[in-house]
Short mmCIF file of C-alpha atoms and ligand atoms in Angstrom, two decimals:
data_model
loop_
_atom_site.label_atom_id
_atom_site.label_comp_id
_atom_site.label_asym_id
_atom_site.label_seq_id
_atom_site.Cartn_x
_atom_site.Cartn_y
_atom_site.Cartn_z
CA MET A 14 38.64 82.81 -29.26
CA GLU A 15 39.59 82.92 -32.98
CA GLU A 16 41.28 80.05 -35.17
CA THR A 17 43.16 81.98 -36.85
CA PHE A 18 45.51 85.51 -35.85
CA LYS A 19 47.97 88.40 -36.74
CA ALA A 20 51.31 87.93 -37.13
CA LEU A 21 54.76 88.92 -38.23
CA TRP A 22 55.92 86.45 -41.25
CA ILE A 23 59.47 85.91 -41.96
CA THR A 24 60.69 84.06 -44.70
CA GLU A 25 63.59 82.87 -46.52
CA GLN A 26 63.31 83.45 -50.76
CA SER A 27 64.24 81.86 -53.35
CA ASP A 28 67.40 84.85 -53.51
CA GLN A 29 68.43 83.88 -49.76
CA SER A 30 66.99 87.48 -49.26
CA PHE A 31 64.01 87.37 -46.33
CA ALA A 32 60.75 88.70 -47.03
CA ARG A 33 58.71 90.81 -43.81
CA GLN A 34 54.59 90.61 -43.98
CA ILE A 35 51.42 90.37 -41.96
CA ALA A 36 50.54 87.27 -42.39
CA ARG A 37 47.34 85.15 -40.68
CA ARG A 38 48.79 81.49 -38.87
CA ASN A 39 46.51 78.97 -37.66
CA ILE A 40 46.08 78.83 -33.56
CA ASP A 41 46.96 75.95 -34.17
CA SER A 42 50.87 76.15 -35.80
CA LEU A 43 52.37 77.38 -32.43
CA PRO A 44 54.68 75.56 -30.43
CA PRO A 45 53.45 72.88 -27.62
CA GLY A 46 53.24 74.71 -24.18
CA GLU A 47 51.12 74.75 -21.06
CA VAL A 48 50.04 78.63 -21.01
CA LEU A 49 48.20 80.23 -24.59
CA ILE A 50 48.74 84.28 -24.57
CA ARG A 51 46.99 87.09 -26.37
CA VAL A 52 49.25 88.95 -27.07
CA HIS A 53 48.75 92.58 -26.20
CA TYR A 54 51.88 94.44 -26.79
CA SER A 55 55.30 94.11 -27.45
CA SER A 56 58.56 95.91 -27.79
CA LEU A 57 60.85 96.31 -30.19
CA ASN A 58 64.73 95.24 -29.48
CA TYR A 59 67.91 94.84 -31.76
CA LYS A 60 67.59 91.33 -31.46
CA ASP A 61 64.84 91.56 -32.83
CA ALA A 62 65.67 92.83 -36.23
CA LEU A 63 68.81 90.37 -36.57
CA SER A 64 65.93 87.73 -36.34
CA ALA A 65 63.45 89.47 -38.48
CA SER A 66 66.93 89.75 -41.58
CA GLY A 67 67.50 86.03 -41.32
CA ASN A 68 70.87 85.98 -38.74
CA ARG A 69 71.55 82.43 -37.87
CA GLY A 70 73.07 83.38 -35.32
CA VAL A 71 69.36 84.52 -33.50
CA THR A 72 66.92 82.07 -35.70
CA ARG A 73 68.40 79.13 -37.29
CA ASN A 74 64.91 78.22 -39.23
CA TYR A 75 62.08 80.27 -40.80
CA PRO A 76 59.56 80.54 -41.94
CA HIS A 77 59.35 82.95 -38.43
CA THR A 78 57.33 85.15 -36.48
CA PRO A 79 60.59 86.97 -33.86
CA GLY A 80 59.40 89.14 -31.13
CA ILE A 81 61.38 88.52 -27.55
CA ASP A 82 59.16 90.34 -25.31
CA ALA A 83 55.23 89.91 -24.91
CA ALA A 84 52.75 91.03 -22.85
CA GLY A 85 48.78 90.30 -22.52
CA VAL A 86 46.20 88.57 -21.11
CA VAL A 87 46.13 84.59 -20.38
CA ALA A 88 43.42 83.11 -23.21
CA GLU A 89 44.06 78.73 -22.01
CA SER A 90 45.92 77.15 -19.13
CA GLN A 91 46.60 73.77 -18.23
CA SER A 92 48.27 74.87 -15.68
CA PRO A 93 46.90 75.41 -12.17
CA ALA A 94 49.64 77.95 -11.90
CA PHE A 95 47.26 80.61 -14.48
CA LYS A 96 43.83 81.05 -15.57
CA ALA A 97 42.44 82.33 -18.33
CA GLY A 98 42.20 85.87 -18.20
CA ASP A 99 45.35 86.38 -15.76
CA PRO A 100 47.42 89.63 -16.73
CA VAL A 101 50.99 88.05 -17.82
CA LEU A 102 54.68 88.77 -19.31
CA VAL A 103 57.02 86.99 -20.82
CA THR A 104 61.01 87.78 -21.39
CA GLY A 105 63.92 85.93 -23.44
CA TYR A 106 63.72 82.45 -22.55
CA ASP A 107 63.42 81.31 -26.80
CA LEU A 108 60.50 83.26 -26.88
CA GLY A 109 60.97 84.89 -30.62
CA MET A 110 64.11 83.39 -31.29
CA ASN A 111 63.27 79.25 -32.29
CA THR A 112 59.71 79.75 -30.57
CA SER A 113 57.39 82.07 -31.95
CA GLY A 114 56.97 85.14 -30.44
CA GLY A 115 55.43 88.49 -29.75
CA PHE A 116 55.28 89.70 -32.68
CA ALA A 117 52.45 88.24 -33.04
CA GLU A 118 48.02 88.18 -31.60
CA TYR A 119 49.03 85.05 -30.04
CA ILE A 120 52.15 83.11 -28.81
CA ARG A 121 51.99 79.64 -26.81
CA VAL A 122 54.85 78.96 -24.16
CA PRO A 123 55.73 77.27 -21.42
CA VAL A 124 54.76 78.01 -17.61
CA GLY A 125 58.06 78.23 -16.70
CA TRP A 126 58.35 81.16 -18.59
CA VAL A 127 55.62 82.73 -17.51
CA VAL A 128 55.45 86.09 -15.22
CA PRO A 129 51.88 87.24 -13.57
CA LEU A 130 51.94 91.25 -14.58
CA PRO A 131 53.21 93.02 -11.32
CA ASN A 132 50.24 95.61 -9.78
CA GLY A 133 51.09 98.66 -10.41
CA LEU A 134 52.30 98.17 -13.62
CA SER A 135 50.11 98.00 -17.10
CA LEU A 136 50.59 95.94 -20.01
CA ARG A 137 51.93 98.70 -21.64
CA GLU A 138 53.88 100.35 -19.51
CA SER A 139 55.93 96.63 -19.35
CA MET A 140 56.61 96.87 -22.80
CA ILE A 141 58.40 99.89 -22.00
CA TYR A 142 60.95 98.39 -19.59
CA GLY A 143 60.33 95.27 -21.92
CA THR A 144 64.12 92.90 -21.90
CA ALA A 145 66.62 96.77 -22.17
CA GLY A 146 64.66 98.20 -19.27
CA PHE A 147 64.93 94.47 -17.24
CA THR A 148 68.33 94.57 -18.53
CA ALA A 149 68.71 97.22 -16.86
CA ALA A 150 66.75 96.67 -13.58
CA LEU A 151 69.17 93.38 -13.18
CA SER A 152 72.16 95.63 -13.41
CA VAL A 153 71.30 98.21 -10.59
CA HIS A 154 69.88 94.76 -8.05
CA GLN A 155 73.68 93.11 -8.70
CA LEU A 156 75.26 96.79 -7.50
CA GLN A 157 73.11 96.86 -4.22
CA LYS A 158 73.75 93.04 -4.27
CA HIS A 159 77.31 94.03 -3.69
CA ASP A 160 76.22 96.50 -1.10
CA ILE A 161 76.53 99.35 -3.80
CA LYS A 162 74.46 101.74 -1.20
CA PRO A 163 73.80 105.50 -3.27
CA GLU A 164 76.75 107.15 -0.05
CA SER A 165 79.19 104.72 -1.81
CA GLY A 166 79.82 107.09 -4.70
CA LYS A 167 79.10 108.16 -8.39
CA ILE A 168 77.52 105.22 -10.41
CA VAL A 169 78.32 105.52 -14.28
CA VAL A 170 76.50 104.22 -17.08
CA THR A 171 77.53 103.91 -20.60
CA GLY A 172 75.20 104.30 -23.58
CA ALA A 173 73.03 106.22 -21.81
CA THR A 174 70.68 107.30 -24.01
CA GLY A 175 70.21 103.30 -25.43
CA GLY A 176 67.49 101.51 -24.23
CA VAL A 177 69.09 99.77 -21.25
CA GLY A 178 71.03 102.82 -20.52
CA SER A 179 68.58 105.45 -20.54
CA VAL A 180 66.32 103.16 -18.11
CA ALA A 181 69.41 102.78 -15.70
CA VAL A 182 69.58 106.17 -15.63
CA GLY A 183 66.20 106.50 -14.67
CA ILE A 184 66.14 103.96 -11.65
CA LEU A 185 69.82 104.98 -9.87
CA ALA A 186 68.69 108.08 -9.91
CA LYS A 187 64.85 107.22 -8.52
CA ALA A 188 66.47 104.96 -5.97
CA GLY A 189 68.19 108.17 -4.85
CA TYR A 190 72.46 107.40 -6.52
CA GLU A 191 74.54 110.04 -7.93
CA VAL A 192 74.63 109.09 -11.24
CA ALA A 193 77.04 110.36 -14.01
CA ALA A 194 75.79 108.94 -17.80
CA VAL A 195 77.61 108.46 -21.20
CA THR A 196 77.20 109.48 -23.79
CA GLY A 197 78.31 109.71 -27.22
CA LYS A 198 75.57 112.86 -28.63
CA PRO A 199 76.07 115.80 -26.77
CA GLU A 200 72.92 117.09 -27.94
CA ALA A 201 71.50 114.29 -24.96
CA GLY A 202 72.59 116.26 -22.24
CA ASP A 203 69.14 118.10 -21.37
CA PHE A 204 67.17 114.06 -21.89
CA LEU A 205 69.99 112.62 -19.41
CA ARG A 206 69.30 115.02 -16.99
CA GLY A 207 65.38 114.51 -17.24
CA LEU A 208 66.22 111.44 -16.56
CA GLY A 209 68.32 112.44 -13.18
CA ALA A 210 71.31 112.23 -14.80
CA GLY A 211 73.53 114.76 -11.86
CA GLU A 212 76.95 114.67 -14.63
CA VAL A 213 76.74 113.91 -18.82
CA ILE A 214 79.86 112.82 -19.96
CA GLY A 215 81.16 112.29 -23.11
CA ARG A 216 82.48 109.55 -24.44
CA GLU A 217 85.91 109.90 -25.08
CA GLU A 218 86.59 110.71 -21.98
CA VAL A 219 86.03 107.20 -20.94
CA ASP A 220 87.49 105.80 -23.65
CA ASP A 221 91.55 105.57 -22.36
CA GLN A 222 94.53 105.17 -24.15
CA SER A 223 97.10 106.05 -22.09
CA GLY A 224 98.45 102.14 -21.19
CA LYS A 225 97.88 102.92 -17.58
CA PRO A 226 96.76 100.05 -15.42
CA PHE A 227 94.75 102.43 -13.30
CA LEU A 228 93.14 106.46 -13.37
CA LYS A 229 92.23 108.09 -10.74
CA ALA A 230 89.26 106.71 -8.44
CA ARG A 231 85.89 108.14 -10.12
CA PHE A 232 82.83 105.58 -9.60
CA ALA A 233 81.55 103.55 -7.06
CA GLY A 234 80.00 101.42 -8.97
CA ALA A 235 79.59 101.03 -13.78
CA VAL A 236 76.25 99.72 -15.48
CA ASP A 237 78.62 99.05 -17.95
CA THR A 238 76.09 98.65 -21.87
CA VAL A 239 78.79 98.43 -24.15
CA GLY A 240 82.34 96.54 -23.26
CA GLY A 241 85.08 97.25 -25.07
CA ASN A 242 87.74 99.54 -23.97
CA ILE A 243 85.40 102.02 -22.40
CA LEU A 244 84.43 98.99 -19.58
CA ALA A 245 88.56 98.21 -19.15
CA THR A 246 88.46 102.23 -18.88
CA LEU A 247 86.24 102.00 -16.25
CA LEU A 248 87.48 99.03 -14.38
CA LYS A 249 90.79 101.38 -13.65
CA SER A 250 87.93 103.98 -12.83
CA LEU A 251 86.47 102.73 -10.02
CA HIS A 252 87.07 103.81 -6.69
CA TYR A 253 87.93 99.77 -3.92
CA GLY A 254 85.56 97.44 -3.76
CA GLY A 255 83.83 99.05 -7.02
CA ILE A 256 81.32 96.84 -8.72
CA ALA A 257 81.07 97.34 -12.68
CA THR A 258 77.65 95.85 -14.11
CA CYS A 259 78.36 93.50 -18.29
CA CYS A 260 75.22 93.59 -20.54
CA GLY A 261 76.87 94.65 -23.51
CA LEU A 262 79.01 94.83 -26.13
CA VAL A 263 77.42 97.62 -27.87
CA GLN A 264 81.35 99.45 -28.94
CA SER A 265 82.68 95.62 -28.74
CA PRO A 266 83.00 91.93 -27.36
CA GLN A 267 86.82 92.41 -26.69
CA LEU A 268 87.98 93.08 -22.53
CA ASN A 269 91.77 94.34 -22.74
CA THR A 270 92.20 93.97 -18.62
CA THR A 271 95.28 94.01 -16.38
CA VAL A 272 94.31 92.22 -13.16
CA PHE A 273 95.63 94.98 -11.55
CA PRO A 274 92.10 96.41 -10.22
CA PHE A 275 90.90 93.19 -9.49
CA ILE A 276 93.91 92.64 -7.25
CA LEU A 277 94.28 95.80 -5.91
CA ARG A 278 91.00 97.75 -5.83
CA SER A 279 89.52 94.62 -5.26
CA VAL A 280 87.09 95.72 -7.83
CA SER A 281 84.62 93.07 -9.07
CA LEU A 282 82.96 92.82 -12.95
CA ILE A 283 79.19 91.07 -12.68
CA GLY A 284 78.07 89.52 -15.61
CA ILE A 285 74.07 89.98 -16.63
CA ASP A 286 72.10 87.48 -18.55
CA SER A 287 68.46 88.53 -18.82
CA VAL A 288 67.37 85.36 -20.59
CA GLN A 289 68.10 82.79 -18.58
CA CYS A 290 67.72 84.80 -15.38
CA SER A 291 65.74 82.77 -12.42
CA GLN A 292 62.08 83.29 -11.79
CA GLU A 293 63.29 84.27 -8.40
CA VAL A 294 64.31 86.68 -9.35
CA ARG A 295 62.69 87.62 -12.29
CA ARG A 296 60.43 88.69 -10.40
CA LEU A 297 62.19 90.30 -7.90
CA VAL A 298 63.32 92.92 -10.65
CA TRP A 299 59.52 93.30 -12.34
CA ASN A 300 58.38 94.01 -8.66
CA LYS A 301 60.65 96.75 -8.45
CA LEU A 302 60.23 98.11 -11.86
CA ALA A 303 56.03 98.22 -11.23
CA ALA A 304 56.97 100.26 -7.19
CA ASP A 305 60.45 101.79 -6.09
CA TRP A 306 61.48 102.14 -9.32
CA LYS A 307 58.93 103.32 -11.35
CA LEU A 308 59.67 105.56 -14.24
CA GLU A 309 57.74 109.22 -14.27
CA GLN A 310 59.21 109.80 -17.31
CA LEU A 311 58.22 105.79 -18.45
CA ASP A 312 55.69 107.26 -21.59
CA GLY A 313 58.49 109.44 -22.99
CA LEU A 314 61.02 107.11 -23.36
CA SER A 315 58.68 105.00 -26.21
CA ARG A 316 57.00 105.48 -29.12
CA GLU A 317 54.27 102.89 -29.84
CA CYS A 318 53.44 101.23 -33.58
CA THR A 319 51.00 98.79 -34.72
CA LEU A 320 52.18 95.43 -36.26
CA ASP A 321 51.86 96.49 -39.73
CA GLU A 322 54.07 99.72 -39.50
CA LEU A 323 56.89 96.95 -37.62
CA PRO A 324 58.74 95.77 -40.77
CA GLU A 325 59.56 99.71 -41.65
CA ARG A 326 60.56 100.38 -37.79
CA ILE A 327 63.17 97.71 -38.21
CA ASP A 328 65.06 98.83 -40.75
CA LEU A 329 65.12 102.12 -38.53
CA ILE A 330 66.17 100.33 -35.61
CA LEU A 331 68.26 98.48 -38.36
CA ASN A 332 70.73 101.34 -40.02
CA GLY A 333 70.81 103.54 -35.77
CA LYS A 334 67.74 105.13 -36.17
CA LEU A 335 65.71 104.83 -33.84
CA LYS A 336 65.58 106.38 -30.50
CA GLY A 337 63.90 105.36 -26.94
CA ARG A 338 61.79 101.81 -26.39
CA THR A 339 59.67 101.29 -29.75
CA VAL A 340 55.92 99.80 -27.77
CA VAL A 341 54.29 97.61 -30.75
CA ARG A 342 50.62 97.36 -30.15
CA LEU A 343 48.93 94.55 -30.79
CA ALA A 344 45.15 94.65 -29.30
CA SER A 345 43.82 97.98 -28.02
P1 NDP B 425 70.70 100.55 -27.88
O1 NDP B 425 70.78 100.79 -29.28
O2 NDP B 425 69.40 101.17 -27.64
O3 NDP B 425 71.72 101.32 -27.19
C1 NDP B 425 73.51 101.17 -27.39
C2 NDP B 425 73.62 102.46 -27.60
O4 NDP B 425 75.40 102.60 -26.70
C3 NDP B 425 73.77 103.69 -28.34
O5 NDP B 425 72.53 104.44 -27.51
C4 NDP B 425 74.45 104.21 -28.06
O6 NDP B 425 74.56 105.30 -26.31
C5 NDP B 425 76.03 103.69 -27.30
N1 NDP B 425 76.63 103.63 -28.16
C6 NDP B 425 76.35 102.94 -29.55
N2 NDP B 425 77.34 103.05 -30.36
C7 NDP B 425 78.55 103.41 -29.52
C8 NDP B 425 79.60 102.77 -29.79
N3 NDP B 425 80.46 102.67 -30.54
N4 NDP B 425 80.38 102.62 -28.46
C9 NDP B 425 80.24 103.20 -27.32
N5 NDP B 425 79.13 103.01 -27.08
C10 NDP B 425 77.67 103.17 -28.09
O7 NDP B 425 70.81 98.93 -26.82
P2 NDP B 425 70.76 98.94 -25.76
O8 NDP B 425 70.65 99.34 -25.05
O9 NDP B 425 68.94 97.95 -25.55
O10 NDP B 425 71.66 97.38 -25.15
C11 NDP B 425 72.65 97.51 -25.08
C12 NDP B 425 73.79 96.30 -25.16
O11 NDP B 425 73.23 95.28 -24.29
C13 NDP B 425 73.46 95.55 -26.32
O12 NDP B 425 74.64 95.58 -26.97
C14 NDP B 425 72.69 94.04 -26.25
O13 NDP B 425 72.74 93.82 -27.25
C15 NDP B 425 73.05 94.19 -24.86
N6 NDP B 425 71.61 93.12 -24.39
C16 NDP B 425 72.49 92.58 -23.63
C17 NDP B 425 71.58 91.57 -22.36
C18 NDP B 425 71.44 90.54 -21.77
O14 NDP B 425 70.71 90.10 -21.45
N7 NDP B 425 72.86 90.90 -21.42
C19 NDP B 425 69.89 92.34 -22.26
C20 NDP B 425 68.97 93.48 -23.72
C21 NDP B 425 70.42 93.81 -24.08
P3 NDP B 425 74.92 107.27 -26.44
O15 NDP B 425 74.93 107.83 -27.66
O16 NDP B 425 73.98 107.65 -25.01
O17 NDP B 425 76.73 107.10 -26.14
#
């Protein structure tokens, strides 16, 4: 095994700006942990771009290597749970935030963070999903746990062309649900129908400004990735007993609602967190992503880049110019 490895290395400059470079780091400089992993693929999420730009809400101390997702092969393990050569993945927890992350050829992490790569999924495919796809799957898992079935009625997905939304549309369609995809991109209809959406709705149509406590009940469930007034509108548009999941804040972190949908239509709002989610749920959901929920269109959702190309991709995601998922190749 090599003693040094390649990594994206973010450093703070004397003028308080942050520089991105590809550096060689020493394996000994990695944090303590039972499992050393040779990373083959990672993926780019918005949170990584914040960490790579010096956002102290995500990463407190620099120099730092971001990357909240990683998939690879165990190089060394101090735990009987894994042995050298096992294919594994890590998403969430503190990876890439204040722990050296997946934009590197190696990570070292606590054994409790490691998920065995499920049968039916390659390392690369697992990173096309990454945290975004896992979050979409967690949302669908919660709808099903709360008894929302295909025959219950239509499911609405917001931010539908985004990382979480696009995978949610695909999984729901694959699981037999009728899906209404909400998008701000009029040109994205074919893409969303290709993923399985039966209906494509313009964003303004679910951004109700009427102030009414209820709207026509249109949906049995909602996978919301945007928050704000769109989530408030969906809560007013659910059938009796409807379920909305909430994972994101792209429109706004504010939620201005009345209690009426909850107390008169028995609507429920379920929070989704991919970071601290239990190992039991993690393994169950990853196994679904590898089997019943595995998307035929997975390859078409992603573009690949190398570690050397990553700094420019970070600029694109920060400027809202990146489409779909970006997989980062660290070993072939
Ligand atoms: P993306 O940036 O890939 O997609 C977000 C989508 O939201 C866009 O593609 C767009 O889709 C839509 N959108 C953009 N601007 C607005 C706006 N002003 N109002 C309404 N919709 C808008 O993000 P992800 O899909 O990766 O993440 C979505 C959210 O989920 C983020 O807030 C992220 O932080 C959060 N998240 C939470 C996790 C958790 O564990 N809770 C884990 C992962 C992500 P369109 O044009 O089709 O409408």
